[in-house]
Amino acid sequence: MKILSRFFRTLGLMALVPALALAANVVTYTATSDVSQKDADKKALEGVAMQISTKVVSIAETINTEDAEGNVETSYANKKSVSTNVLLKGAKIVAGPKKRGQYQSTVTVDLDQLASKLLVEMEKMRANVHKNDSIIRRDLRNGYYYRVSGELVDLKKVVDHYDEHLENLSFLQKITNDLLLETTIAELGKFLRSALASVKMEAVVTEENLTVTVTDYLGPVVNFPIVLNQDSKDLITKKTDKNGKAVFPMAAVKKRKPSGTVTAIADINFEFAQQSGMVKKEIAYQSEKTGCVYKLVCDGNIVECGALQKFLTDAGLNISNNEGLPELNANLNFSDKPNTAKTLFTSRATIVLKYGNTELVEQPQGVGKDEESAHIKAVTKLTANKLLETFAGQGCVK
């Protein structure tokens, strides 16, 4: 009987050991507040955080200092840090009964359970990183540069997220070398920059289209996005076809300026494009002059009328000062508004162009350092395509 009793006592102690071990990794803190239940919850979370900080992440650091005479002094400091993200994910908050007007809250964190969740998520990320590595290499071989640049950005986010998890895990357990994530992201980025450095652009301008052809060391590049930029503003974006060609309608190119220059730029991640030294293609274009010749009769000051005549000429209308030509009448009115400091002026123009029974009214807006420059800017905001459609075939004089 004594032997049996001793056996059950031993069995009870054995059963108690894992329970104590488990309890050793559970952190609990109870806090009260006179303010609110939310304030009590916050204080309880802070209390748990301090316990975890002291228990898990307290690092003794030796600091050696040397004075001017060469004497060395050794001191010790404790580094403590707390990961709020870890606590919020694993904390169980229980509101206690209100006593003597005080709110009560108890927060419990199971460190083992929390560490286990982090490890599972980290393993998924590790598998995702290795999978994407092979996908990126395949896309690089096929010359899918746009896709690769996006995939590398996404891969970097996963790696950063993994590092955050690893830091959070360090609050719960010792980090071993096998938990460190090995990636080839730097190598893949180097491959992409090297490949992009071989990309070349050629452009051809016709009356109907502006065509940009993109090639690399293997030949035409398919699905390569090109954006046409003018005065630091994007006009239109196209991707190259199976022949490496991106075709832009001239009507869209001339939308802001009837004549001028656009820059063809690779529409991929700026970091990779810049570091690879990709060449930007400057492309000049000009509107074809119509066979119709007008004499501009302008009701405005000499600067405003001069700006209008230049715009009409750039747009493709034939303007001449010769007598006897059909008259294109222009009436210009401006409404100006300065800013508070009177350093900038905003001008809304009402411009009426008329030939015979044909009339076009537009109200462009411009901004300048004074009224005159704002007026000129407003004139340049007229719609070139609409002008050509309205007046190019009217009153032709060969």
XYZ file of C-alpha atoms in Angstrom:
398
model
C 0.000 0.000 0.000
C 2.885 2.338 0.877
C 4.571 1.445 -2.408
C 1.365 2.217 -4.301
C 0.909 5.504 -2.449
C 4.523 6.465 -3.186
C 3.937 5.595 -6.883
C 0.921 7.914 -7.141
C 2.828 10.733 -5.376
C 5.683 10.303 -7.868
C 3.231 10.244 -10.777
C 1.620 13.425 -9.455
C 5.006 15.187 -9.257
C 5.860 14.078 -12.800
C 2.554 15.460 -14.050
C 3.255 18.714 -12.238
C 6.630 19.351 -13.941
C 5.282 20.114 -17.448
C 2.560 22.262 -15.925
C 5.161 24.305 -14.054
C 7.300 24.559 -17.182
C 4.299 25.792 -19.166
C 3.374 28.229 -16.433
C 6.912 29.592 -16.514
C 6.232 30.850 -20.063
C 2.924 32.503 -19.264
C 3.121 36.150 -18.219
C 0.211 37.759 -16.368
C -0.331 41.265 -15.076
C -3.330 42.905 -13.401
C -3.807 46.663 -13.359
C -6.421 49.110 -12.086
C -7.470 52.577 -13.210
C -9.666 55.371 -11.928
C -10.104 56.723 -15.462
C -11.633 54.015 -17.680
C -11.574 50.323 -18.599
C -9.478 51.180 -21.652
C -6.888 52.863 -19.438
C -6.783 49.784 -17.188
C -6.253 47.559 -20.270
C -3.393 49.813 -21.400
C -1.699 49.699 -18.002
C -2.034 45.908 -17.853
C -0.456 45.586 -21.315
C 2.383 47.847 -20.239
C 2.917 45.746 -17.136
C 3.131 42.529 -19.169
C 5.492 44.236 -21.566
C 7.846 45.201 -18.765
C 7.860 41.623 -17.486
C 8.672 40.231 -20.935
C 11.316 42.918 -21.437
C 13.033 42.028 -18.169
C 12.640 38.280 -18.579
C 13.529 37.810 -22.218
C 15.367 40.787 -23.671
C 17.540 42.054 -20.858
C 21.072 42.096 -22.250
C 24.125 42.813 -20.101
C 26.481 45.011 -22.092
C 30.032 45.794 -21.036
C 31.090 49.368 -21.786
C 34.779 50.333 -21.723
C 35.711 54.011 -21.534
C 39.184 55.523 -21.572
C 40.075 58.959 -20.188
C 42.790 61.353 -21.386
C 45.382 59.741 -19.125
C 44.777 56.273 -20.527
C 42.788 54.924 -17.556
C 40.177 52.368 -18.609
C 36.886 52.139 -16.731
C 34.402 49.284 -17.177
C 30.676 49.692 -16.528
C 27.525 47.697 -17.279
C 24.242 48.743 -18.821
C 20.970 46.908 -19.378
C 19.335 47.165 -22.809
C 15.588 46.619 -22.594
C 13.107 46.842 -25.421
C 9.477 45.940 -25.781
C 7.595 44.760 -28.884
C 4.033 46.058 -28.692
C 3.088 44.209 -31.896
C 3.948 40.864 -30.302
C 1.841 41.589 -27.251
C -1.192 42.815 -29.153
C -1.291 39.628 -31.230
C -0.955 37.229 -28.303
C -2.413 39.069 -25.350
C -5.658 37.965 -23.742
C -7.367 40.866 -21.983
C -9.981 40.100 -19.316
C -11.889 42.890 -17.596
C -12.323 42.317 -13.874
C -15.130 43.476 -11.608
C -15.208 47.171 -10.785
C -14.239 47.734 -7.158
C -14.461 50.998 -5.221
C -14.873 52.931 -8.487
C -11.763 51.403 -10.022
C -11.622 49.558 -13.339
C -9.652 46.329 -13.377
C -7.939 44.473 -16.221
C -5.829 41.317 -16.398
C -3.601 40.598 -19.395
C -2.137 37.157 -20.020
C 0.416 36.221 -22.685
C 1.445 32.645 -23.445
C 4.969 33.113 -24.784
C 5.280 29.566 -26.144
C 2.016 29.812 -28.052
C 2.981 33.231 -29.395
C 6.410 32.017 -30.499
C 4.809 29.020 -32.212
C 2.495 31.258 -34.261
C 5.391 33.443 -35.338
C 7.463 30.419 -36.368
C 4.605 29.043 -38.498
C 4.171 32.401 -40.288
C 7.939 32.708 -40.782
C 8.120 29.262 -42.357
C 5.388 30.248 -44.834
C 7.331 33.406 -45.711
C 10.544 31.410 -46.147
C 8.806 29.049 -48.590
C 7.309 32.043 -50.431
C 10.729 33.697 -50.788
C 12.326 30.562 -52.267
C 9.378 30.059 -54.645
C 9.527 33.659 -55.885
C 13.266 33.395 -56.392
C 12.794 30.796 -59.146
C 9.889 32.760 -60.688
C 11.984 35.937 -60.890
C 14.882 34.068 -62.506
C 12.528 32.643 -65.127
C 11.046 36.061 -65.893
C 14.540 37.534 -66.167
C 15.494 34.914 -68.749
C 12.355 35.784 -70.746
C 13.077 39.535 -70.609
C 9.944 40.409 -68.611
C 11.665 43.396 -67.000
C 8.509 45.196 -65.912
C 7.232 42.082 -64.152
C 10.606 41.406 -62.519
C 10.891 44.938 -61.121
C 7.495 44.533 -59.432
C 8.320 41.039 -58.191
C 11.560 42.256 -56.619
C 9.724 45.055 -54.812
C 7.181 42.535 -53.489
C 9.972 40.141 -52.481
C 11.691 42.918 -50.546
C 8.453 43.524 -48.621
C 8.261 39.829 -47.666
C 11.897 39.847 -46.523
C 11.294 42.991 -44.444
C 8.195 41.393 -42.932
C 10.207 38.282 -42.075
C 12.818 40.446 -40.334
C 10.045 42.077 -38.291
C 8.799 38.646 -37.235
C 12.344 37.612 -36.365
C 12.739 40.695 -34.183
C 9.417 39.977 -32.497
C 10.470 36.370 -31.920
C 13.646 37.594 -30.215
C 11.430 38.912 -27.398
C 10.220 35.382 -26.777
C 13.186 33.078 -27.349
C 16.834 32.949 -28.337
C 17.406 33.376 -32.072
C 19.530 30.662 -33.681
C 21.348 30.838 -37.028
C 18.896 28.484 -38.733
C 16.159 31.105 -38.274
C 18.052 33.699 -40.311
C 16.602 34.121 -43.807
C 18.992 33.667 -46.710
C 17.878 35.425 -49.896
C 19.359 36.186 -53.309
C 17.479 39.472 -53.587
C 20.713 41.471 -53.981
C 21.936 39.096 -56.694
C 18.612 39.234 -58.551
C 18.573 43.021 -58.381
C 22.081 43.087 -59.841
C 20.976 40.804 -62.704
C 17.999 43.065 -63.458
C 20.093 46.253 -63.470
C 22.637 44.590 -65.756
C 19.913 43.471 -68.183
C 18.237 46.897 -68.171
C 21.573 48.509 -69.026
C 21.427 46.724 -72.406
C 17.954 48.083 -73.250
C 17.832 50.549 -76.163
C 15.032 52.761 -77.485
C 14.513 54.075 -81.010
C 11.706 56.397 -82.106
C 9.978 57.210 -85.395
C 7.497 60.091 -85.782
C 4.862 60.159 -88.526
C 1.804 62.338 -89.036
C -0.418 59.736 -87.346
C 1.794 58.024 -84.725
C 4.917 58.170 -82.619
C 6.446 54.689 -82.420
C 9.051 53.672 -79.837
C 10.936 50.409 -80.451
C 12.601 48.698 -77.468
C 15.366 46.098 -77.852
C 17.944 44.427 -75.611
C 20.882 42.093 -76.254
C 18.459 39.331 -77.301
C 16.245 41.411 -79.609
C 12.757 43.004 -79.261
C 11.483 43.383 -75.693
C 7.817 42.417 -75.247
C 5.392 44.052 -72.774
C 7.867 46.777 -71.860
C 5.962 49.820 -70.526
C 6.922 53.211 -71.967
C 5.591 56.530 -70.682
C 5.841 59.754 -72.679
C 6.689 62.647 -70.387
C 6.549 66.355 -71.136
C 7.419 69.157 -68.717
C 7.579 66.644 -65.839
C 4.034 65.414 -66.575
C 3.087 62.009 -67.954
C 1.074 62.185 -71.182
C 0.365 58.561 -72.079
C 1.649 55.052 -71.332
C 1.840 52.064 -73.683
C 3.409 48.593 -73.584
C 5.467 47.187 -76.411
C 3.930 44.507 -78.633
C 5.508 41.228 -79.798
C 7.813 43.242 -82.074
C 8.983 45.476 -79.243
C 6.990 48.471 -80.530
C 4.857 50.896 -78.514
C 2.619 53.030 -80.750
C 1.352 56.407 -79.496
C -1.292 58.382 -81.476
C -0.002 61.857 -82.371
C -3.341 63.347 -81.311
C -2.528 62.274 -77.733
C 1.098 63.418 -78.037
C 0.018 66.895 -79.209
C -2.715 67.252 -76.627
C -0.750 69.716 -74.460
C 1.643 71.141 -77.038
C 1.128 71.059 -80.806
C 4.907 71.128 -81.333
C 7.725 70.342 -78.958
C 9.629 67.491 -77.359
C 8.583 64.466 -75.325
C 10.765 62.058 -73.375
C 10.238 58.294 -73.650
C 10.935 56.743 -70.233
C 10.793 53.145 -69.028
C 7.757 52.956 -66.736
C 9.328 50.579 -64.214
C 10.520 50.911 -60.635
C 12.549 54.129 -60.502
C 15.307 52.605 -58.376
C 16.155 49.924 -60.934
C 15.812 52.240 -63.938
C 18.053 54.880 -62.378
C 20.735 52.491 -61.115
C 20.935 50.680 -64.454
C 21.607 53.985 -66.232
C 18.790 53.393 -68.718
C 18.863 55.849 -71.595
C 15.901 58.215 -71.912
C 14.850 58.998 -75.460
C 14.181 62.638 -76.330
C 11.759 62.861 -79.278
C 10.986 66.095 -81.127
C 7.754 66.501 -83.104
C 6.066 69.280 -85.067
C 2.589 69.810 -86.459
C 2.239 69.815 -90.223
C 1.122 73.177 -91.598
C -2.287 73.237 -93.287
C -2.797 74.539 -96.814
C -5.078 77.292 -95.478
C -3.459 80.676 -94.801
C -4.994 83.199 -92.377
C -4.207 86.700 -91.288
C -4.639 86.980 -87.517
C -6.596 90.023 -86.371
C -6.123 90.065 -82.612
C -7.901 92.211 -80.031
C -5.337 92.194 -77.207
C -1.965 93.645 -76.286
C 1.102 92.900 -78.380
C 2.506 90.277 -75.976
C -0.761 88.325 -75.685
C -1.390 88.438 -79.429
C 2.199 87.404 -80.127
C 1.787 84.373 -77.834
C -1.479 83.465 -79.604
C 0.081 83.710 -83.069
C 2.991 81.482 -82.034
C 0.587 78.920 -80.565
C -1.575 78.869 -83.701
C 1.526 78.433 -85.884
C 2.885 75.631 -83.695
C -0.544 73.991 -83.799
C -0.321 73.750 -87.596
C -2.341 76.744 -88.794
C -0.693 78.887 -91.491
C -0.644 82.458 -90.190
C 0.659 85.327 -92.348
C 0.674 89.113 -92.090
C 0.058 89.576 -95.825
C -2.874 91.709 -96.855
C -5.873 90.216 -98.625
C -5.871 86.932 -96.695
C -8.943 85.567 -94.887
C -9.053 87.129 -91.418
C -9.090 84.953 -88.303
C -10.431 87.253 -85.596
C -9.354 86.757 -81.989
C -10.822 88.438 -78.913
C -8.851 87.983 -75.659
C -10.143 88.771 -72.155
C -8.463 87.872 -68.867
C -9.613 87.714 -65.263
C -6.655 87.854 -62.844
C -6.385 86.862 -59.181
C -3.168 87.233 -57.119
C -2.249 85.061 -54.154
C -2.045 86.612 -50.675
C 1.621 87.578 -51.041
C 1.064 88.736 -54.642
C 3.955 86.547 -55.785
C 1.780 84.477 -58.153
C -1.159 85.396 -60.356
C -3.854 83.072 -61.649
C -5.468 84.164 -64.884
C -8.622 82.756 -66.452
C -8.820 83.669 -70.124
C -11.842 83.870 -72.385
C -10.558 83.521 -75.944
C -12.962 83.778 -78.876
C -11.660 82.797 -82.347
C -13.928 83.499 -85.301
C -13.833 83.121 -89.070
C -17.053 83.852 -90.929
C -19.806 81.867 -89.218
C -17.346 79.519 -87.517
C -16.557 80.347 -83.905
C -14.544 78.653 -81.157
C -14.649 79.759 -77.507
C -12.221 78.443 -74.899
C -11.458 79.415 -71.288
C -7.948 78.192 -70.429
C -6.236 79.064 -67.152
C -2.605 80.030 -66.519
C -0.376 80.859 -63.552
C 2.590 83.250 -63.600
C 4.710 85.579 -61.474
C 2.796 88.577 -62.865
C -0.378 89.228 -64.886
C 1.392 89.238 -68.244
C 3.175 85.906 -67.752
C -0.091 84.381 -66.456
C -1.860 85.594 -69.637
C 0.815 84.017 -71.868
C 0.576 80.747 -69.920
C -3.209 80.710 -70.347
C -2.870 81.167 -74.119
C -0.574 78.126 -74.324
C -3.299 76.016 -72.657
C -5.605 76.260 -75.686
C -6.562 72.924 -77.282
C -4.480 72.545 -80.449
C -6.471 69.626 -81.885
C -9.743 71.508 -81.478
C -8.266 74.552 -83.274
C -7.182 72.431 -86.238
C -10.523 70.639 -86.452
C -12.376 73.974 -86.393
C -10.292 76.150 -88.726
C -7.907 74.004 -90.816
C -10.401 73.537 -93.650
C -12.052 76.948 -93.536
C -11.461 79.721 -96.119
C -8.522 78.068 -97.875
C -6.202 80.376 -99.774
C -3.453 78.431 -101.569
